[in-house]
Short mmCIF file of C-alpha atoms in Angstrom, two decimals:
data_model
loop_
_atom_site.label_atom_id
_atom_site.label_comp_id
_atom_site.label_asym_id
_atom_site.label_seq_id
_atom_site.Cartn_x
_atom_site.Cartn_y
_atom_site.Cartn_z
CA UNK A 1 85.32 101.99 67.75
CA UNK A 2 85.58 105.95 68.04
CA UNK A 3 82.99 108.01 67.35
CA UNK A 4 82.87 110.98 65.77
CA UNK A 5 80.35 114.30 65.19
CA UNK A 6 79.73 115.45 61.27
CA UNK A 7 78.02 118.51 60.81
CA UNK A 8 76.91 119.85 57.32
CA UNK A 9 77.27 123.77 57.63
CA UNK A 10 78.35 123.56 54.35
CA UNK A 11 75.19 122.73 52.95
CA UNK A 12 73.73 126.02 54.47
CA UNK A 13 72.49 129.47 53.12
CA UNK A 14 73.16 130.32 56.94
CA UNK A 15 75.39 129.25 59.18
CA UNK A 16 73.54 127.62 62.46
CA UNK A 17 76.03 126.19 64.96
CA UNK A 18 74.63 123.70 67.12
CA UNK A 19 76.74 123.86 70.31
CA UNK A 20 75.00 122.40 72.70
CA UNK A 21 74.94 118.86 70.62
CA UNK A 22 79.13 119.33 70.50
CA UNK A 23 78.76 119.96 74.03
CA UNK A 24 76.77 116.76 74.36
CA UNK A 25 79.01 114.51 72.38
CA UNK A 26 82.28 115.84 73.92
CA UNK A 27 80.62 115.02 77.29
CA UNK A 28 79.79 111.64 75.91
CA UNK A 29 83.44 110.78 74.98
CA UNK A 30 83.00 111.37 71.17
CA UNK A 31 86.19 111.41 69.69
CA UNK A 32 86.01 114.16 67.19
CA UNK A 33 83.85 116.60 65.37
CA UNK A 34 84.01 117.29 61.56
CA UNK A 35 83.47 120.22 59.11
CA UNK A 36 83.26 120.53 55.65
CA UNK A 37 83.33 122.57 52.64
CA UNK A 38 82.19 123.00 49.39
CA UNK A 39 81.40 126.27 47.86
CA UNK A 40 79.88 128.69 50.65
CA UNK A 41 80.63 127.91 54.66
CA UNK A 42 84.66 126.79 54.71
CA UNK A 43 85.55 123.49 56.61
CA UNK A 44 88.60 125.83 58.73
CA UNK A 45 86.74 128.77 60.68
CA UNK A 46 83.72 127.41 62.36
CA UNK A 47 86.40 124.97 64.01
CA UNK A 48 87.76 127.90 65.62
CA UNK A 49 84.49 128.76 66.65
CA UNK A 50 83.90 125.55 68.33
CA UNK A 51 87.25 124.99 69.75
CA UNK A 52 86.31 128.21 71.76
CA UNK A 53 83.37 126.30 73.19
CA UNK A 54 84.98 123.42 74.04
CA UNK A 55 87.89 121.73 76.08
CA UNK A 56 88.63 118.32 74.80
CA UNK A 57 87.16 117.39 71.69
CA UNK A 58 89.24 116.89 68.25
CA UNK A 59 88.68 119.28 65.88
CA UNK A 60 88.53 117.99 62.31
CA UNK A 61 87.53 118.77 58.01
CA UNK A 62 86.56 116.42 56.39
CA UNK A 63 87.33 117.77 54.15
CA UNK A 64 89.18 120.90 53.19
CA UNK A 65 89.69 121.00 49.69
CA UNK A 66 92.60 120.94 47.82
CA UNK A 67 92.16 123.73 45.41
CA UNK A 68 91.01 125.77 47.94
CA UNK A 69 93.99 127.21 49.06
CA UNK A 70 98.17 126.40 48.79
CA UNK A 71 99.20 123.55 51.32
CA UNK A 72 101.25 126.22 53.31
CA UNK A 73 98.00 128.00 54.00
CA UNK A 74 96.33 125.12 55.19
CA UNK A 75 99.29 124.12 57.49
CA UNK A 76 98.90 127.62 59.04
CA UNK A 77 95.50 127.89 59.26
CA UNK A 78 95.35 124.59 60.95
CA UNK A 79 98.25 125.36 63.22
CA UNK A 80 96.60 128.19 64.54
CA UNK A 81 93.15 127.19 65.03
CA UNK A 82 95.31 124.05 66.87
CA UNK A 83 97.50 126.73 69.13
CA UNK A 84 94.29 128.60 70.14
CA UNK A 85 92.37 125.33 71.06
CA UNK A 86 95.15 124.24 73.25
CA UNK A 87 97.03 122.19 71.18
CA UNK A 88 97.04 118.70 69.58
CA UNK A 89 93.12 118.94 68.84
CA UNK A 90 93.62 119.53 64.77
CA UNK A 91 93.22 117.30 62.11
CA UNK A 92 93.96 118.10 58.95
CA UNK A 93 91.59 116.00 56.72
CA UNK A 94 92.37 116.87 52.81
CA UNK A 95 90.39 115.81 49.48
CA UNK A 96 90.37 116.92 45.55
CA UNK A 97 86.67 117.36 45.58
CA UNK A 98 86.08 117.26 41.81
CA UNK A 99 86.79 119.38 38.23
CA UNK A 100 83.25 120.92 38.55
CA UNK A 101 84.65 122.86 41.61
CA UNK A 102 88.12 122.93 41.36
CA UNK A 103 87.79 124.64 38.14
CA UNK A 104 84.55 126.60 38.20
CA UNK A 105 85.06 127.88 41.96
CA UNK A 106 88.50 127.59 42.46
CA UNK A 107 89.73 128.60 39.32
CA UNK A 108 92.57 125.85 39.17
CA UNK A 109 93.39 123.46 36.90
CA UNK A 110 92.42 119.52 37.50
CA UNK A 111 95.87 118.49 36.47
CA UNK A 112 96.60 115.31 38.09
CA UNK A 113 95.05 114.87 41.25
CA UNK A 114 97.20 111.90 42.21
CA UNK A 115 100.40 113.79 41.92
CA UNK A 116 99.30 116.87 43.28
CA UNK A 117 97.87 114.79 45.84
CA UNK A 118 101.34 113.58 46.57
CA UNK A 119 103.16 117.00 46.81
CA UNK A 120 100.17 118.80 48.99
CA UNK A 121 100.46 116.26 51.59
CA UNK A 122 103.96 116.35 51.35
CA UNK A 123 104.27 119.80 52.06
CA UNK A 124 102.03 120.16 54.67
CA UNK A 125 104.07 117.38 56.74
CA UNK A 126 106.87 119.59 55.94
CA UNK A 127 105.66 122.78 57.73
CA UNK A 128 103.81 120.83 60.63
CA UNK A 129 107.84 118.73 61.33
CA UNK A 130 109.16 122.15 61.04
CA UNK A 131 112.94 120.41 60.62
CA UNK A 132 114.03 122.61 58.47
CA UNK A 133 113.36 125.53 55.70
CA UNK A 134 110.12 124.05 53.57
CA UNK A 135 111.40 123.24 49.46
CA UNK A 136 109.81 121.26 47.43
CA UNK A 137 110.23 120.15 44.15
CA UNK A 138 107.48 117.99 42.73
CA UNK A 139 105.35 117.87 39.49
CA UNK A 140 102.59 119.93 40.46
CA UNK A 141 103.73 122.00 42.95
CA UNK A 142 107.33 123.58 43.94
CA UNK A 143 108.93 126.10 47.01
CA UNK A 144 110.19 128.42 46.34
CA UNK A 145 107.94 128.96 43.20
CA UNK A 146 110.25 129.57 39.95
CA UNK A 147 107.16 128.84 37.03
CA UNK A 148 105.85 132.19 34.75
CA UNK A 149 105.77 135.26 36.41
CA UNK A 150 108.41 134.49 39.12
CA UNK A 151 110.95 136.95 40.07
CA UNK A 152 113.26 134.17 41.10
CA UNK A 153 113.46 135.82 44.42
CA UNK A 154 111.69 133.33 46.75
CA UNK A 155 113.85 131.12 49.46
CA UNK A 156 113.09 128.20 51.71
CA UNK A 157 111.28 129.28 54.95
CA UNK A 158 110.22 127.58 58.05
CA UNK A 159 107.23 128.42 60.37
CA UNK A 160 107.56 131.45 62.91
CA UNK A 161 104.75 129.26 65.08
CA UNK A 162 105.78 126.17 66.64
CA UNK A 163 103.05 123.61 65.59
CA UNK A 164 102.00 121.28 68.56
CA UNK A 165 102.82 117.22 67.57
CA UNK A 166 100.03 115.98 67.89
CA UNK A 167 98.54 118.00 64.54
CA UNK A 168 97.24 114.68 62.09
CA UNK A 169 97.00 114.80 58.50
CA UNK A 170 94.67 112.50 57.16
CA UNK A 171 93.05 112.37 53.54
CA UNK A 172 89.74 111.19 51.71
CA UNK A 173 89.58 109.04 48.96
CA UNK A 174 87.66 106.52 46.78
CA UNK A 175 89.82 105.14 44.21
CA UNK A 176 92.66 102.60 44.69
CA UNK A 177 95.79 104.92 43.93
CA UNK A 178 94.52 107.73 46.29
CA UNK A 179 93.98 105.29 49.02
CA UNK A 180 97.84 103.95 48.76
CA UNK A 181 98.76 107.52 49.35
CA UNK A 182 96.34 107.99 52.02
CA UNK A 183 98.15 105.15 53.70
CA UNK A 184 101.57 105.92 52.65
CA UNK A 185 101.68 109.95 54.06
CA UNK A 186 98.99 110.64 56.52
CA UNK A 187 97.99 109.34 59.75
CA UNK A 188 94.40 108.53 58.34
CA UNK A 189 91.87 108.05 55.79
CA UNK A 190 88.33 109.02 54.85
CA UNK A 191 87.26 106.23 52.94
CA UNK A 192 84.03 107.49 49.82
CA UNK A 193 82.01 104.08 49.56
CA UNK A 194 82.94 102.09 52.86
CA UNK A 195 80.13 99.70 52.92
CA UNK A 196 80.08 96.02 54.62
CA UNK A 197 82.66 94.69 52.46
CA UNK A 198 84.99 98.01 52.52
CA UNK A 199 88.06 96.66 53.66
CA UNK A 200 87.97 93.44 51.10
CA UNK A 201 87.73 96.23 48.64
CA UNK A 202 90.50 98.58 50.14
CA UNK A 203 92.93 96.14 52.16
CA UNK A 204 95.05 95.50 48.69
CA UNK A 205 95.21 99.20 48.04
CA UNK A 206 95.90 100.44 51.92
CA UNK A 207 98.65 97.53 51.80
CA UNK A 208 100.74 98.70 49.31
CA UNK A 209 100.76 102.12 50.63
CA UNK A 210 101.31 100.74 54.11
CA UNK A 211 104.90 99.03 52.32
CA UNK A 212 106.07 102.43 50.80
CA UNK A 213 106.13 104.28 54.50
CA UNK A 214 109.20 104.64 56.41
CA UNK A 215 107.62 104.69 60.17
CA UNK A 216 106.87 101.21 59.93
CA UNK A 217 103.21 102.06 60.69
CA UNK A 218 100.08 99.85 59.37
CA UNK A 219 96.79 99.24 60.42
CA UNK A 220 97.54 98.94 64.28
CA UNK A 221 98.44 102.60 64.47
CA UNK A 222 96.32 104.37 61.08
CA UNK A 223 92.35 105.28 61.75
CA UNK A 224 89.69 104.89 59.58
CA UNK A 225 86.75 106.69 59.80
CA UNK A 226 83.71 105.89 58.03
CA UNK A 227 80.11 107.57 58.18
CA UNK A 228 76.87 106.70 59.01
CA UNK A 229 73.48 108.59 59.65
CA UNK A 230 71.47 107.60 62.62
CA UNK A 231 67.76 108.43 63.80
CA UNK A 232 65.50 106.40 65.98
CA UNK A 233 62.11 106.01 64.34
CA UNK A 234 59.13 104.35 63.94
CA UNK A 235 58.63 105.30 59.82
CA UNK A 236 62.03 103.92 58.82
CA UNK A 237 59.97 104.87 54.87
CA UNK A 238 59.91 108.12 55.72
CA UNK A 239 63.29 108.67 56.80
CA UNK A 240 64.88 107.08 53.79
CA UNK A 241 62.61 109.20 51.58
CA UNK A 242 63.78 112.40 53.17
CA UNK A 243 67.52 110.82 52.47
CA UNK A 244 67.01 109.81 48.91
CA UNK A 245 66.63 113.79 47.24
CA UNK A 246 70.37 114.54 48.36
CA UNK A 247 71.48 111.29 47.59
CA UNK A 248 70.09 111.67 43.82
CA UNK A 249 71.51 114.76 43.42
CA UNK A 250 75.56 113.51 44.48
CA UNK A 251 74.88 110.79 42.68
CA UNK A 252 72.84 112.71 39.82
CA UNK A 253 74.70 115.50 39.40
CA UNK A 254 77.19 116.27 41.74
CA UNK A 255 80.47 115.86 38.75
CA UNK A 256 80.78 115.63 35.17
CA UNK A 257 79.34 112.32 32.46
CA UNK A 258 83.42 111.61 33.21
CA UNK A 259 84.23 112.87 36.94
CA UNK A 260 81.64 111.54 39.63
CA UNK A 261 83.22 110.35 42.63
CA UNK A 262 79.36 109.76 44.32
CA UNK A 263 78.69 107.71 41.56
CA UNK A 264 81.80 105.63 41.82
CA UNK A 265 81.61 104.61 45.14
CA UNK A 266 77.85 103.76 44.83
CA UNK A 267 79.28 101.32 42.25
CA UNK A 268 81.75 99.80 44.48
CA UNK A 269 79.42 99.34 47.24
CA UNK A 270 77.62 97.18 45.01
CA UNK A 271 75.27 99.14 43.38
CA UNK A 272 76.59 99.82 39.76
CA UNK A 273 73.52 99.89 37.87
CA UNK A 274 71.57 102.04 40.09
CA UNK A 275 74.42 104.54 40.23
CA UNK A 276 74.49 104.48 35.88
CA UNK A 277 70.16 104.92 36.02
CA UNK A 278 70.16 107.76 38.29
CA UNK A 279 73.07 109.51 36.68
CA UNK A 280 71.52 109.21 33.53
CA UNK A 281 67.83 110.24 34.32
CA UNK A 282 69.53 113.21 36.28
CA UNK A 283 71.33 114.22 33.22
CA UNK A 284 68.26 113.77 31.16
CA UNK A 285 66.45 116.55 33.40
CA UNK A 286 64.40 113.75 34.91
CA UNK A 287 65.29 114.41 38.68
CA UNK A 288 62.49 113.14 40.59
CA UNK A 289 62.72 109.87 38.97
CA UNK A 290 66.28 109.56 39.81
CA UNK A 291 65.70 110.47 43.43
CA UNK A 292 63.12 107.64 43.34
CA UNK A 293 65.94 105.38 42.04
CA UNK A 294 67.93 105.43 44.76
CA UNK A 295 67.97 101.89 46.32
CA UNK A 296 67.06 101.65 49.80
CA UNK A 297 69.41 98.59 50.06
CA UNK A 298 72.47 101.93 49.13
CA UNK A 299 71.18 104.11 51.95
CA UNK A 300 70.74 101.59 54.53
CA UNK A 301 74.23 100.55 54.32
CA UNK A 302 75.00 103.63 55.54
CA UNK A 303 72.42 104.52 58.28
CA UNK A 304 71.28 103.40 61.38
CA UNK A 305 67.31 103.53 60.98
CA UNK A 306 64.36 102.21 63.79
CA UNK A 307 63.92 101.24 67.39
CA UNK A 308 66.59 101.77 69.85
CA UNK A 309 66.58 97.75 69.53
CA UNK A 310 66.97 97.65 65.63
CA UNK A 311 69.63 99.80 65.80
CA UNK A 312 71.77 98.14 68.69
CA UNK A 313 71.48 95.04 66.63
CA UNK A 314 72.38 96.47 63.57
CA UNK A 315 75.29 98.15 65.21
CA UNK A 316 76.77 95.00 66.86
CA UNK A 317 76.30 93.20 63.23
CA UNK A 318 77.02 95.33 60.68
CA UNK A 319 78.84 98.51 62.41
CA UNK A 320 80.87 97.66 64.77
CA UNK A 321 83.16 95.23 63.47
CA UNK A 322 83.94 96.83 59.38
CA UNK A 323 87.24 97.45 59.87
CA UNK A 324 86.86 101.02 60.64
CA UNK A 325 88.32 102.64 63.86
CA UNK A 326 86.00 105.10 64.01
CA UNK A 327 81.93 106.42 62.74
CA UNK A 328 81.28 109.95 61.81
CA UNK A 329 77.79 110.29 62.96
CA UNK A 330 75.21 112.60 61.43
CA UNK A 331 72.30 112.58 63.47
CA UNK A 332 69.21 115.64 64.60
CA UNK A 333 68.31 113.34 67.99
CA UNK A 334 70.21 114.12 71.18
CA UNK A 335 68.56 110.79 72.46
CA UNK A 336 70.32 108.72 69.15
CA UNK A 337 74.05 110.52 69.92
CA UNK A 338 73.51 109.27 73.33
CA UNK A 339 72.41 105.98 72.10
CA UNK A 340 75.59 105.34 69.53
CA UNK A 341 77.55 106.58 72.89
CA UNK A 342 76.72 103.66 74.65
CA UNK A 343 77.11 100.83 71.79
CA UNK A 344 80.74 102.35 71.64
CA UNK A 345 81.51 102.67 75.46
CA UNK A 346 82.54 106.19 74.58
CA UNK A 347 81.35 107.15 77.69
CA UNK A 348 83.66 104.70 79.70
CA UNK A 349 86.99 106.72 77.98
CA UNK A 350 85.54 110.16 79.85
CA UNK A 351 84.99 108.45 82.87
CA UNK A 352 88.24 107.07 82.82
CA UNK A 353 90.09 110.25 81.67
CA UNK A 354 88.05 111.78 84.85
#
């Protein structure tokens, strides 16, 4: 299993970049390192940043939104940050985020997510292959552009920079029909709600995607990467009650009575009634007693909590063996990175790259 870094500088009202823990999991044989964005800090430039500080390490947003900007911008952005960090270090990790945002920050329409899903991706692949001139004509999005306003002017063009191959697109999802595409298109997927039983849930869904490609490729050769918060403690309470606030909140508030994506994968992880209570006392202006309603059954699933012997047996039971090729660790203790390094045998791939 690979393991990953996942820093929240989008959560910030500053941005503090903590380079000597990248430097500490890059020397430990972590796999990756992952950004993200929401509506302040962008998931693109502190990658740049870090690629700058660092030799070998993937760089990687999970995710950059959809609405955020056209899929040719991405692809360039991406390609760039990718040329400057030596190449084949990029990937491209793409999600809708939700109405709330796409909408209200973005100023988009929601459309249908699906579809537009289908043509973002497709594009993207298209500048990254850089065959040919980039056209596209799907539902939600064609090159050249020819809706209102156009001059009728625009023509097929292909990328002045030569993208490296070794740029990956993956995508994030929750629901069954974004998952196919996830598995039809990209070359991963960020699962939203991969708990013990997440590949029963997603197998029929990755599947049928898997049978649409053309490459021929399936599980052997497609990553999964799920998530998982680690800390070694002593007051596994307290740790779970500093989780639970932002936990309430996604779950709470973060999307629409109609549009919650937290919500819906606490459901399929098994916790549907929870995920209806504290949507519904959040709503109802009742926050702290929605925080308190988050199970600690839900965030345990996802965490790595206790002794340095609690967790290695939690790891070898529950962790290590879900069907994921890779954890995106969020973690404040040097000591715990190093920890998860040695479960994995991350450190063996430096030494034998060395």
């Amino acid at each position: 299993v690979k393991l990953a870094l996942g820093l929240d500088l989008y959560r910030g009202a500053s941005i503090e970049m903590p380079i000597e823990t990248i430097r500490l999991v890059e020397s430990l044989g972590y796999h990756s390192v992952w950004t993200a964005e929401a509506y302040g800090c962008d998931a693109l430039s502190p990658l740049a940043f870090i690629a700058a500080h660092t030799s070998r390490i993937k760089l990687g947003t999970a995710v950059a939104q959809l609405a955020a900007r056209p899929p040719t911008t991405l692809a360039m952005t991406a390609m760039t940050i990718d040329a400057l960090s030596g190449g084949g270090r990029m990937i491209i990790g793409v999600g809708v985020s939700g109405p709330q945002i796409v909408e209200g920050w973005y100023g988009q329409p929601w459309g249908k997510p699906n579809a537009r899903l289908r043509d973002y991706l497709t594009i993207v692949r298209k500048v990254l292959d850089r065959k040919e001139p980039v056209s596209h004509d799907g539902p939600e999005i064609q090159l050249p552009y020819r809706g209102p306003g156009a001059l009728g002017q625009g023509k097929p063009l292909k990328s002045i920079l030569h993208p490296h191959p070794g740029i990956e697109l993956w995508m994030a999802s929750g629901g069954p029909a974004n998952t196919s595409l996830a598995a039809e298109l990209c070359d991963g997927w960020l699962p939203m709600g991969f708990g013990p039983n997440g590949m029963d849930i997603y197998r029929d869904a990755l599947e049928k995607g898997f049978a649409r490609r053309t490459d021929g490729r399936g599980f052997g050769s497609f990553e999964i990467f799920t998530s998982c918060s680690v800390q070694i403690t002593d007051d596994v309470k307290s740790v779970l009650d500093s989780m639970r606030p932002l936990t309430g909140m996604y779950v709470g508030g973060m999307g629409s009575a109609t549009h919650n994506y937290h919500r819906e994968a606490m459901a399929r992880r098994g916790f549907p009634e929870a995920a209806a209570r504290i949507h519904e006392l959040w709503m109802a202006g009742r926050k702290q007693e929605a925080i308190e309603a988050v199970p600690d059954e839900y965030l345990l699933q996802g965490a790595l909590l206790g002794s340095k012997k609690r967790i290695r047996e939690r790891w070898e039971a529950e962790f290590a063996n879900r069907g994921a090729t890779g954890v995106i660790v969020r973690s404040p203790q040097h000591e715990a990175l190093e920890l998860l390094a040695d479960l994995a045998g991350t450190r063996d791939t430096v030494e034998a790259e060395s």
